[in-house]
XYZ file of C-alpha atoms in Angstrom:
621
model
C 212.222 19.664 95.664
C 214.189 22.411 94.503
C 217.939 22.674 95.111
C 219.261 25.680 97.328
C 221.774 28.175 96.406
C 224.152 25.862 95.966
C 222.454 23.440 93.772
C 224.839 24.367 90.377
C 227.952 24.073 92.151
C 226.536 20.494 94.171
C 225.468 19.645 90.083
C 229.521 19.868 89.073
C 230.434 18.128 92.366
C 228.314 15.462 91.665
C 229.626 15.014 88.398
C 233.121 14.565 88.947
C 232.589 13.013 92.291
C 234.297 9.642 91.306
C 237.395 11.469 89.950
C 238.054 13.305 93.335
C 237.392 10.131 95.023
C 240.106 8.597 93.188
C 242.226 11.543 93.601
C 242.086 11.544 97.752
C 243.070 7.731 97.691
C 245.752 8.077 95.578
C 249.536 8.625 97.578
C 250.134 12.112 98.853
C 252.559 14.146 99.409
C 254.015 14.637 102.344
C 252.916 10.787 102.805
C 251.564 11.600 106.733
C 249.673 14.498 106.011
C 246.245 14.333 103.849
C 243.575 16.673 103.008
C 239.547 15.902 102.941
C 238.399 18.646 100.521
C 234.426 19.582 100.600
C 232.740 20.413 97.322
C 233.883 23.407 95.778
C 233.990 27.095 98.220
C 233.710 24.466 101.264
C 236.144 24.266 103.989
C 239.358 21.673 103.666
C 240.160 19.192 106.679
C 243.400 18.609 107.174
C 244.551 15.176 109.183
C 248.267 14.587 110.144
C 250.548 11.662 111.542
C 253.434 13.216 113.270
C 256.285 11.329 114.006
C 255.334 9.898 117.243
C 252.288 8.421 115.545
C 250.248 11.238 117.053
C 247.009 12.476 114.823
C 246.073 15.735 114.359
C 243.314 17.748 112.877
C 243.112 21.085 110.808
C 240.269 23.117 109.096
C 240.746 25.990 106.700
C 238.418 27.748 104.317
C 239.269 29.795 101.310
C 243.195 29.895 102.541
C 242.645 30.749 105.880
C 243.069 28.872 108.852
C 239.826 28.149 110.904
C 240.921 25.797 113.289
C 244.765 25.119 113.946
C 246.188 21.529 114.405
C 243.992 19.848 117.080
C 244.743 16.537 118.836
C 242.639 13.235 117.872
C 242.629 10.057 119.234
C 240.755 7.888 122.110
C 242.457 6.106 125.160
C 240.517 2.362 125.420
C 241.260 0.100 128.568
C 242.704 -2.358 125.717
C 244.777 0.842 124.478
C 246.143 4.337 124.542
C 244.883 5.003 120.561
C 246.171 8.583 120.864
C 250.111 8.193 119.848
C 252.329 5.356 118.112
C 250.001 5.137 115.467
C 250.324 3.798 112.161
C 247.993 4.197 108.837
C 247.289 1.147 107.547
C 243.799 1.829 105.158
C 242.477 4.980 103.277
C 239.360 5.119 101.355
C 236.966 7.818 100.320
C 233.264 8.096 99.252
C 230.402 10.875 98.343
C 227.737 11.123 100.713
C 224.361 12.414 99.324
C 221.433 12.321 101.382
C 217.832 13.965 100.874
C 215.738 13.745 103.525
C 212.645 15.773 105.610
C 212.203 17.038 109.338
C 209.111 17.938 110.938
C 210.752 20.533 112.546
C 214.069 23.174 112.165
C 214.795 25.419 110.158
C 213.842 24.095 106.884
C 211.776 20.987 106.014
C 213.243 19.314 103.101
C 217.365 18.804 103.204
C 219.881 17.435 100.535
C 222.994 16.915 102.296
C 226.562 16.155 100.193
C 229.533 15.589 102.025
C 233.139 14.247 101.213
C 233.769 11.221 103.196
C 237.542 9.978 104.099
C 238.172 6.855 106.382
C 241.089 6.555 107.797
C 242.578 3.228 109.458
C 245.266 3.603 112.128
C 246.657 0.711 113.983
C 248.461 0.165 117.439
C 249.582 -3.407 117.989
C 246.300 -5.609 117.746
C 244.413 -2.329 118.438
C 242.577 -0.804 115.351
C 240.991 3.162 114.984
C 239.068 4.410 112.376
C 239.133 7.975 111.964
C 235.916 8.686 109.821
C 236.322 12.747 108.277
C 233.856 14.541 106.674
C 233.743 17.990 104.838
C 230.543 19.616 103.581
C 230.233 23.399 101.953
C 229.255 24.226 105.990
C 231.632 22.726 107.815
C 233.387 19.693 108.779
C 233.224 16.641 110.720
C 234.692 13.329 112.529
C 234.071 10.600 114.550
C 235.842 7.563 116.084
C 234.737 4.025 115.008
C 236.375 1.323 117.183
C 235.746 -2.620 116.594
C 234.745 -5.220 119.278
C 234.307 -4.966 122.836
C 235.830 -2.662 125.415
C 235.428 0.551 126.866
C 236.498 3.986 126.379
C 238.450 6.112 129.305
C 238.968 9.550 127.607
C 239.629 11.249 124.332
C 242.553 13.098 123.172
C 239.927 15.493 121.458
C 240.235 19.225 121.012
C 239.788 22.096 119.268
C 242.333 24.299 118.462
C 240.867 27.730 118.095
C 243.451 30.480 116.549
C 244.566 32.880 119.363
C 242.683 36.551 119.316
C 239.516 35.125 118.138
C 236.133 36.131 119.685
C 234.063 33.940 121.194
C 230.414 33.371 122.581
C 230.236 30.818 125.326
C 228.081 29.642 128.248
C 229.540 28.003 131.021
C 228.910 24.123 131.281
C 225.978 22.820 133.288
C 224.009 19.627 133.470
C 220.345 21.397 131.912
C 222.525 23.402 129.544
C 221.123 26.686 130.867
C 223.591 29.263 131.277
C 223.895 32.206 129.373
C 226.046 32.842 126.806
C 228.354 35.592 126.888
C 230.982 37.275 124.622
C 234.928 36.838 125.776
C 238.164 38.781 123.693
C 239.920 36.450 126.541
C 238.126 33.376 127.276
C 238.860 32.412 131.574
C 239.780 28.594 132.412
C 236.272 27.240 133.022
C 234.515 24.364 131.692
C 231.635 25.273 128.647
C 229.293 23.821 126.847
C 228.696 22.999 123.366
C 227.609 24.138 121.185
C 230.253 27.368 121.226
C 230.743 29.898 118.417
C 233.895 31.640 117.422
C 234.905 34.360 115.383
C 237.778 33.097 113.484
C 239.105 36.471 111.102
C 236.664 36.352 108.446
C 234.971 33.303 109.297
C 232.511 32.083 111.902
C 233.437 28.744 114.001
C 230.583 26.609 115.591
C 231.569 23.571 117.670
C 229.044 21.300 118.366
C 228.059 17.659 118.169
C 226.005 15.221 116.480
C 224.500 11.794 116.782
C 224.846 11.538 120.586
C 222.992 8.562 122.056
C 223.197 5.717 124.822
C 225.978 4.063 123.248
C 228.277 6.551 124.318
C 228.290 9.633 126.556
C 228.319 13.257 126.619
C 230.938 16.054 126.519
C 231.715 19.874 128.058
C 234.689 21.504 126.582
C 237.471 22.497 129.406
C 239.251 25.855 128.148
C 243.551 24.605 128.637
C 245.717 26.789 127.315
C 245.382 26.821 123.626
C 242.901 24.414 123.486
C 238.965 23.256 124.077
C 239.860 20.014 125.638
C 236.519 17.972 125.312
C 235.620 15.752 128.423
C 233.667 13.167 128.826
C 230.939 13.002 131.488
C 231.390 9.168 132.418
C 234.842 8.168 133.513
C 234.384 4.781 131.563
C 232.160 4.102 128.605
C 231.640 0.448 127.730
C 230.782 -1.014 124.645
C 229.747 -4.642 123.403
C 229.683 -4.742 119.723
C 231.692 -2.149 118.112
C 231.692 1.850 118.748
C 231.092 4.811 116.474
C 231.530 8.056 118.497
C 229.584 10.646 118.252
C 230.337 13.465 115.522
C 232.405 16.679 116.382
C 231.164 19.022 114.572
C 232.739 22.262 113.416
C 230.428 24.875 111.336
C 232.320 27.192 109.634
C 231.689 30.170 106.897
C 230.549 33.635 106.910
C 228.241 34.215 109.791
C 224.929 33.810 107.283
C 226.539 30.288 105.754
C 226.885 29.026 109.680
C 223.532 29.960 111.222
C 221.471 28.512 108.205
C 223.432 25.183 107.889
C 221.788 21.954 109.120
C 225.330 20.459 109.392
C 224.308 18.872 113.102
C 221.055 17.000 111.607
C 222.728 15.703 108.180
C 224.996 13.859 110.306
C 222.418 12.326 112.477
C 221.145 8.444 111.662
C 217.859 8.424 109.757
C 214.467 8.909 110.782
C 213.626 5.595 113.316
C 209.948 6.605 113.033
C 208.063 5.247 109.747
C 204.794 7.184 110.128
C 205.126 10.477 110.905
C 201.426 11.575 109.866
C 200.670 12.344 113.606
C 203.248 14.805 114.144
C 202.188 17.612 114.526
C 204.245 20.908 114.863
C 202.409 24.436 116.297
C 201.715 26.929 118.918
C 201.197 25.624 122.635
C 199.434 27.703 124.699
C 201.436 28.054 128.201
C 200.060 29.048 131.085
C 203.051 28.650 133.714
C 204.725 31.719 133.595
C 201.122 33.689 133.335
C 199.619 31.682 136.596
C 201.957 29.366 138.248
C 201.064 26.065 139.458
C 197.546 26.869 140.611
C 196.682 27.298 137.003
C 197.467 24.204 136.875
C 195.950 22.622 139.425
C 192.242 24.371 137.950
C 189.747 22.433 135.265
C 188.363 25.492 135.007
C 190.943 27.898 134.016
C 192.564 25.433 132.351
C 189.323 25.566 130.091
C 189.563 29.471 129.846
C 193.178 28.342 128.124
C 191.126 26.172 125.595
C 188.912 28.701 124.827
C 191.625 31.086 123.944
C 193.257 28.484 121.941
C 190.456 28.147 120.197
C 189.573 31.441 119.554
C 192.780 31.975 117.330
C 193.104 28.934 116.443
C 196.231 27.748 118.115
C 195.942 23.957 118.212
C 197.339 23.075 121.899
C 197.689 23.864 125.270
C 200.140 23.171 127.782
C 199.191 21.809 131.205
C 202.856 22.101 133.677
C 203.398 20.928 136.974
C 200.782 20.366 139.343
C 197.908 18.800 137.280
C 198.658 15.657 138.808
C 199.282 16.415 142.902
C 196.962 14.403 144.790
C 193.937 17.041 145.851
C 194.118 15.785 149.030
C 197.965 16.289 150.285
C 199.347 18.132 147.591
C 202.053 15.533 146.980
C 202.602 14.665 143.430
C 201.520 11.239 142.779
C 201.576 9.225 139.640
C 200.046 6.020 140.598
C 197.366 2.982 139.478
C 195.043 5.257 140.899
C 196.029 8.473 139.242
C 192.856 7.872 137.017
C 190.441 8.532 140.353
C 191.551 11.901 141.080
C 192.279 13.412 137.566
C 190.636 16.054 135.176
C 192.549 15.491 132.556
C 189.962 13.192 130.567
C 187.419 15.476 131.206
C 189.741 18.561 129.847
C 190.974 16.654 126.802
C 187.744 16.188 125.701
C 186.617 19.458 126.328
C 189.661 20.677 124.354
C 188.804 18.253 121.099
C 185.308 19.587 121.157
C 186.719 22.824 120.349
C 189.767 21.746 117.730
C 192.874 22.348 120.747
C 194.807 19.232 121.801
C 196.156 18.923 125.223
C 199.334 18.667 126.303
C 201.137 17.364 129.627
C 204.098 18.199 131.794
C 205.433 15.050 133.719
C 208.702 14.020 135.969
C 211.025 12.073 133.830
C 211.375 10.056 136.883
C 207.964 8.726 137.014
C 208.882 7.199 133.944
C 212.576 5.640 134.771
C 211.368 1.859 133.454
C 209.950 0.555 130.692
C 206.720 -0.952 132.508
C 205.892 2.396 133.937
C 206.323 4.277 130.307
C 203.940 1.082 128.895
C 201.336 1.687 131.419
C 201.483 5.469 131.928
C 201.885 6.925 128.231
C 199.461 4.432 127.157
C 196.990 6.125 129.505
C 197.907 8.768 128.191
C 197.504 7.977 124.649
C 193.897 6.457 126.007
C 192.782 9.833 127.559
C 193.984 11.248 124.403
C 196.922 13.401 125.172
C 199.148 14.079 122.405
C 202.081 15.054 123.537
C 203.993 15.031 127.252
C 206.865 17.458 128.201
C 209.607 15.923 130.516
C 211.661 17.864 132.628
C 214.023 17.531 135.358
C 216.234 14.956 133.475
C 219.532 16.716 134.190
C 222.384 13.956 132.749
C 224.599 13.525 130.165
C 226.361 10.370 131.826
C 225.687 7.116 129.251
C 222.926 5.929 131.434
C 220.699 8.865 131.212
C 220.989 8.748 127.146
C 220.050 5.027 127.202
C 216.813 6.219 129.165
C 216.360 9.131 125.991
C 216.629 5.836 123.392
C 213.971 4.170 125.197
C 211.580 6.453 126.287
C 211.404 8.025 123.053
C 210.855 4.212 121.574
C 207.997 3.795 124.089
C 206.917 7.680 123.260
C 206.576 6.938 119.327
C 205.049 3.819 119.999
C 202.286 5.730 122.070
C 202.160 8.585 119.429
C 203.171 11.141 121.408
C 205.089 14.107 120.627
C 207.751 15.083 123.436
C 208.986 18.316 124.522
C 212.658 17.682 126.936
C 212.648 20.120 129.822
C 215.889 20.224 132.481
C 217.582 18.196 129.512
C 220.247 18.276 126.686
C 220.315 19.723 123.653
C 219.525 18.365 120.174
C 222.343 16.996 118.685
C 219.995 15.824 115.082
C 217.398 14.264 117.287
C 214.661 15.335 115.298
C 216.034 13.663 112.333
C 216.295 10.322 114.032
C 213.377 10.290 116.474
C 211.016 13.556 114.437
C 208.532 12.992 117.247
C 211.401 15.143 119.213
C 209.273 18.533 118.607
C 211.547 21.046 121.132
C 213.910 20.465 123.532
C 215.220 22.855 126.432
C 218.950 23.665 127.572
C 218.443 26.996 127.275
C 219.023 30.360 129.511
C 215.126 30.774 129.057
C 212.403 33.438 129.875
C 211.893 31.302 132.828
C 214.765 32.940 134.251
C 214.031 35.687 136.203
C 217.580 37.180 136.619
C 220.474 37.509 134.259
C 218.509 37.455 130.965
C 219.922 40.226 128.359
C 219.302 41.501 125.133
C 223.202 40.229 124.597
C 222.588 36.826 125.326
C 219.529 36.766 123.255
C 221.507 38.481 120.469
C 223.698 35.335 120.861
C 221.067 32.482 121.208
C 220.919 32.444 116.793
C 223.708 31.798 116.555
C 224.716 29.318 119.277
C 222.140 27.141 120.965
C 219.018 27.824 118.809
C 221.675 26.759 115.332
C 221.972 23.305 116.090
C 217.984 22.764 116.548
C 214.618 23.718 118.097
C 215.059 25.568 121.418
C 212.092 25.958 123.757
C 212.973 29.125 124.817
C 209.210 30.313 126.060
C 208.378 33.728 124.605
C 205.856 36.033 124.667
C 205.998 36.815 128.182
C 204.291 40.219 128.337
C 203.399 40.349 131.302
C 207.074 40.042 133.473
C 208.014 43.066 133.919
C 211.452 42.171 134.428
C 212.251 41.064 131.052
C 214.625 42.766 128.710
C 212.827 42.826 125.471
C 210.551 45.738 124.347
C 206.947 44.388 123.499
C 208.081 44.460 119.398
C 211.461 42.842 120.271
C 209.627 40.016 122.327
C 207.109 39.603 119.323
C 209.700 39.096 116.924
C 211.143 36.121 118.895
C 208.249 33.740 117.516
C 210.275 34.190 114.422
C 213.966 34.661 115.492
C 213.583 31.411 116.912
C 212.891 28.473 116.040
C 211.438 25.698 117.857
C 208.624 22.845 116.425
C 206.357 23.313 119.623
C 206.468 27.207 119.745
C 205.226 27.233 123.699
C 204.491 31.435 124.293
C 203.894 31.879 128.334
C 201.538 34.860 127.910
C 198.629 35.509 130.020
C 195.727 36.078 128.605
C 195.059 39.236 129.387
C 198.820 40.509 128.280
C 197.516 38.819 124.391
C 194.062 40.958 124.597
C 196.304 44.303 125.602
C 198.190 43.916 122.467
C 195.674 42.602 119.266
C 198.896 43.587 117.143
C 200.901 41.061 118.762
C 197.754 38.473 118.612
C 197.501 39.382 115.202
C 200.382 38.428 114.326
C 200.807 35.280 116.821
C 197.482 34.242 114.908
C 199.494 33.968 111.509
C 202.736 33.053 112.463
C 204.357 29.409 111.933
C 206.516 26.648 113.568
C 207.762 25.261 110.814
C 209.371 26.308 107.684
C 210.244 25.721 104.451
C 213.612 28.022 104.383
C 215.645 30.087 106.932
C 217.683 32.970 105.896
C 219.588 35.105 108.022
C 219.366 38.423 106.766
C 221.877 40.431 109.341
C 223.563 39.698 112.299
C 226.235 40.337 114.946
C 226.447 37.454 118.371
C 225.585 39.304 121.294
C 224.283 42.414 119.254
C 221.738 42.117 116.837
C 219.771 39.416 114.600
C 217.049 40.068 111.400
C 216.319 36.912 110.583
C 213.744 35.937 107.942
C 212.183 32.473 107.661
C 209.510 31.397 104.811
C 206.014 29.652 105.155
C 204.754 28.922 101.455
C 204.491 31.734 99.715
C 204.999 34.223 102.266
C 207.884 35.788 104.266
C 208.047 36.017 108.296
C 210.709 38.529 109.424
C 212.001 38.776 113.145
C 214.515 40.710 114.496
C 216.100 42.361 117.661
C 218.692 44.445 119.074
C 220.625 44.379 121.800
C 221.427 47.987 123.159
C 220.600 51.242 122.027
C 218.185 52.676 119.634
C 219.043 52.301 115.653
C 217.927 51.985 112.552
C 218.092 48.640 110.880
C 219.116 48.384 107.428
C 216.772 45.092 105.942
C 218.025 43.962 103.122
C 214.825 42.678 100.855
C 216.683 42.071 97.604
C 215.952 37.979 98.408
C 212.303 39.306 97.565
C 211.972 38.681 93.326
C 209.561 41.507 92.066
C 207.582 43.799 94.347
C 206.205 42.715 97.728
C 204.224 44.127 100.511
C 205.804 44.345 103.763
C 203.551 44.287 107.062
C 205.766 46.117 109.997
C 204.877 45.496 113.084
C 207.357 47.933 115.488
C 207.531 49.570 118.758
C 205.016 52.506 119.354
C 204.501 55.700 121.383
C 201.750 54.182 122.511
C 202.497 50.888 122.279
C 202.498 47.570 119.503
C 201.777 49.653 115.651
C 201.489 48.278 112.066
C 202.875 50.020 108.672
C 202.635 48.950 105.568
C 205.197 49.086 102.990
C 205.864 48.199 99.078
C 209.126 47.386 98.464
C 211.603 46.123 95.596
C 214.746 44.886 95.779
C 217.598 46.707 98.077
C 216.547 47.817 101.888
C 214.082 48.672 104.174
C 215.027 50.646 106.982
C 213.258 50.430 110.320
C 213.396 52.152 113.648
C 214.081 50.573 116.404
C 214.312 51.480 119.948
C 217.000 50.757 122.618
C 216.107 46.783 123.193
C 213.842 47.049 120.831
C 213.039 45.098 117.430
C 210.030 44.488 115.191
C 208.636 41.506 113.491
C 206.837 41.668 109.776
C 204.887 39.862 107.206
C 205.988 39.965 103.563
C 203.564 38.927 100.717
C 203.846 39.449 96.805
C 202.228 42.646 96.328
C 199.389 43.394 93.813
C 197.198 46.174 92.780
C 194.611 47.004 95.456
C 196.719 44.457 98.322
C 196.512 46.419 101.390
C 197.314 43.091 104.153
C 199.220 40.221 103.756
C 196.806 38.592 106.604
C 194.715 35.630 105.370
């Protein structure tokens, strides 16, 4: 696997790795403050003791101050571990880590982070504070020993006064949009949040969030992002390790492409992955509503769409399963007597497009039911479910994520989370996660911006796949200009790319089915070529040997400056932009520097980019 554009300077790190470990155990000066250094150009953690035995947190990057002094510590019901602290153990490590997704942003990850541990003490009561610092960012968690339970966290982010920021305020499905603030109102938000910290970008986010704890919102207080936890108590049996708080920080290219959130996730839980699938899901909600979904035979019109260009699946939502009779929804033993799906997943292999199924998380709330209903599933053939309406942070709810997505691997089925959290490195530990929701999304019919889609980049859709449902031609109230739209199936990223076109919107625009016919869900790298939050995004993301290039603008009409020098040699450059007349195609050659392309108010454009040849006219294969 090749190393990335840091591999040289990771080489060095590598190489004198034991000396700095030695070097961060050995006494410092002042003895209660200590730095956790990242390999070389990487941010620097800072942890203090203060006199009161208070700990405190600080991130800087080349000099500058990212994040100022920011409180640390938990409150137990055994002990308030959040002042009167003592250090009583330091040791450090390297942590190198190669791994693969099935989904994000790229598929094959080496991960090298500077690992400090530090051991504070109250009494009988022990902490560990576990720090680490990467080239992207920086990290900790709480590790606490025994039994007990948690009550609250000291936790929070110091963010330096005058920075901008792009937040959403904090709901249960994580789907509010986010929105730029010079002076950010007392509210409660959700993470992940991005800053603009002087010269550097600040993500805050988490990692590694499961049913062994619970999860957070960040309350703006004062000078602070206080987080809170969702569960008033959190109990624990045999030893704690918190979540990860996760701060991204670099320029605003070094934070979007980092994988930060997934290296700190636990390892991959599933051992064959062969039936995993990533692609484009045909989505007929937004097109037809629920009587789509009630219909064998339009679903089958789907199918045969699918087929046609070669998308492998479609998406059956809500409604496929409401008793023909009453209406009512009902999952029961006699589902089985009522049903088309069979007969539609078999029509579907028959023609190389596998079906996929919406269902109520709640229908699914035990382990017998998941045994009995997503092995029917798995015995009609299904292969994958989407599961919405789950709504919770609180500890409970993630104990139901651990175990459903147990039962969902053991049924080989890939899972789409609707009305849900966010990833926080869940495809890294459970890769059968393919998309997940909590996101202001195209179903939204009101509020829905250019801004906040300028935004999404660089907040939500950074820390993992987003199911954001594009392609929506046919709503006339959306924001996006038909080329702007288009270039979302490359601006974001999501495993399970579900578009909600109708059919007859695709067949009005053979550019945009063109290019829908070529364009991936996974990729092998992610660069972000420009950017502003809230303003504008060209991102590019590569697929083997070729280049996929999305981008959009927020606002009015400009011309967009593409820098193509990350192309070696000469390359042809397939344009497809905003017409008088609608979608149109251009070719280009180009070499190094820019490209510059129109676009209109809204607008955007998406493009292909192949090496170039005598005689190449198409990069289409």
């Amino acid at each position: 696997m090749p190393l990335s554009r840091f591999g040289r300077t990771l080489l060095n790190w590598l190489l004198v790795g034991p000396l700095i470990a030695g070097l961060l155990t050995a006494p410092t000066t002042p003895a209660d403050t200590w730095t956790v250094e990242a390999p070389a150009g990487g941010p620097v953690a800072t942890v203090h003791l203060d006199a009161q035995g208070s700990p405190s947190v600080a991130v800087s990057r080349g000099g500058a101050t990212v994040l100022n002094p920011s409180p640390l510590g938990v409150t137990t019901e055994q002990a308030d571990l959040t002042t009167g602290l003592s250090l009583t153990g330091r040791s450090s490590r390297a942590v190198v880590e190669k791994y693969s997704t099935t989904a994000g942003k790229r598929l094959h990850r080496l991960s090298v982070m500077k690992e400090t541990r530090f051991r504070f003490t109250r009494g009988d009561s022990e902490l560990d504070l576990v720090v680490r610092a990467a080239r992207d960012g920086v990290a900790y968690r709480y590790e606490l020993p025994g039994a007990g339970a948690v009550l609250g966290e000291a936790s929070a982010f110091a963010v330096p006064a005058g920075s901008t920021a792009w937040l959403a305020r904090h709901r249960a499905d994580y789907e509010n949009p986010f929105i730029q603030y010079a002076d950010v109102p007392p509210a409660e938000y959700q993470m992940p949040t991005l800053f603009g910290v002087g010269q550097n970008y600040l993500l805050l986010a988490e990692s590694a969030l499961n049913g062994a704890y619970t999860g957070p919102r960040l309350v703006r207080d004062q000078d602070t992002y206080r987080i809170a936890l969702w569960d008033a108590r959190v109990p624990y049996d045999h030893g704690l390790a918190t979540p990860w708080r996760v701060m991204v920080t670099g320029d605003l290219a070094t934070v979007t492409e980092s994988t930060l959130v997934d290296d700190l996730a636990p390892g991959s839980r599933v051992a064959d992955t062969s039936w995993i699938k990533p692609g484009k899901v045909l989505w007929s909600w937004l097109a037809d509503g629920r009587s789509a979904q009630q219909s064998l035979k339009r679903q089958k019109e789907f199918v045969d769409y699918a087929s046609q260009h070669r998308w492998p699946y479609v998406l059956v939502d809500a409604g496929w399963y409401d008793d023909p009779d009453t209406g009512e929804r009902a999952w029961t033993d006699r589902t089985p007597e009522f049903t088309w799906m069979p007969e539609l997943v078999e029509y579907g292999k028959a023609r190389g497009v596998g079906i996929m199924a919406w269902l109520r998380f709640s229908d699914f709330d035990t382990h017998d039911k998941r045994v009995q209903r997503f092995g029917l599933l798995r015995q009609w053939g299904v292969q994958g479910v989407k599961l919405d309406f789950i709504d919770s942070e609180a500890q409970e709810r993630l104990q139901w994520y651990d175990e459903t997505l147990r039962d969902l691997a053991d049924n080989h089925l890939m899972v789409n989370f609707h009305g849900s959290s966010v990833p926080k490195g869940i495809n890294r530990t459970w890769p059968h996660v393919m998309t997940m929701e909590g996101v202001h999304g195209a179903e939204k019919s009101s509020n829905l911006t250019t801004s906040h889609l300028a935004a999404l980049p660089y907040t939500r859709n950074q820390i993992g796949s987003m199911d954001y449902t594009p392609m929506a031609f046919q709503r006339a109230g959306r924001p996006t200009s038909d080329a702007h739209e288009l270039a979302l199936s490359v601006v974001f990223e999501s495993g399970l790319a579900n578009l909600a076109g109708s059919l007859e919107a695709y067949r009005a625009r053979p550019e945009a089915e063109r290019f829908l016919d070529q364009v991936p869900t996974v990729w092998d790298e992610t660069r972000l070529l420009s950017g502003r939050p809230a303003d504008h995004t060209v991102m590019a993301r590569r697929s083997g040997d070729r280049w996929f290039i999305g981008a959009g603008v927020s606002g009015a009409a400009r011309t967009l400056q593409v820098p193509v020098g990350f192309l070696p040699g000469r390359w042809l450059v397939e344009v497809t932009r905003d017409g008088a007349g609608g979608l149109v195609r251009e070719a280009h050659v180009v070499r190094g520097s820019t490209l510059a392309v129109e676009v209109g108010a809204e607008g955007g454009f998406a493009a292909i980019a192949c090496r170039w040849r005598p005689g190449l006219t198409t990069c289409a294969r």
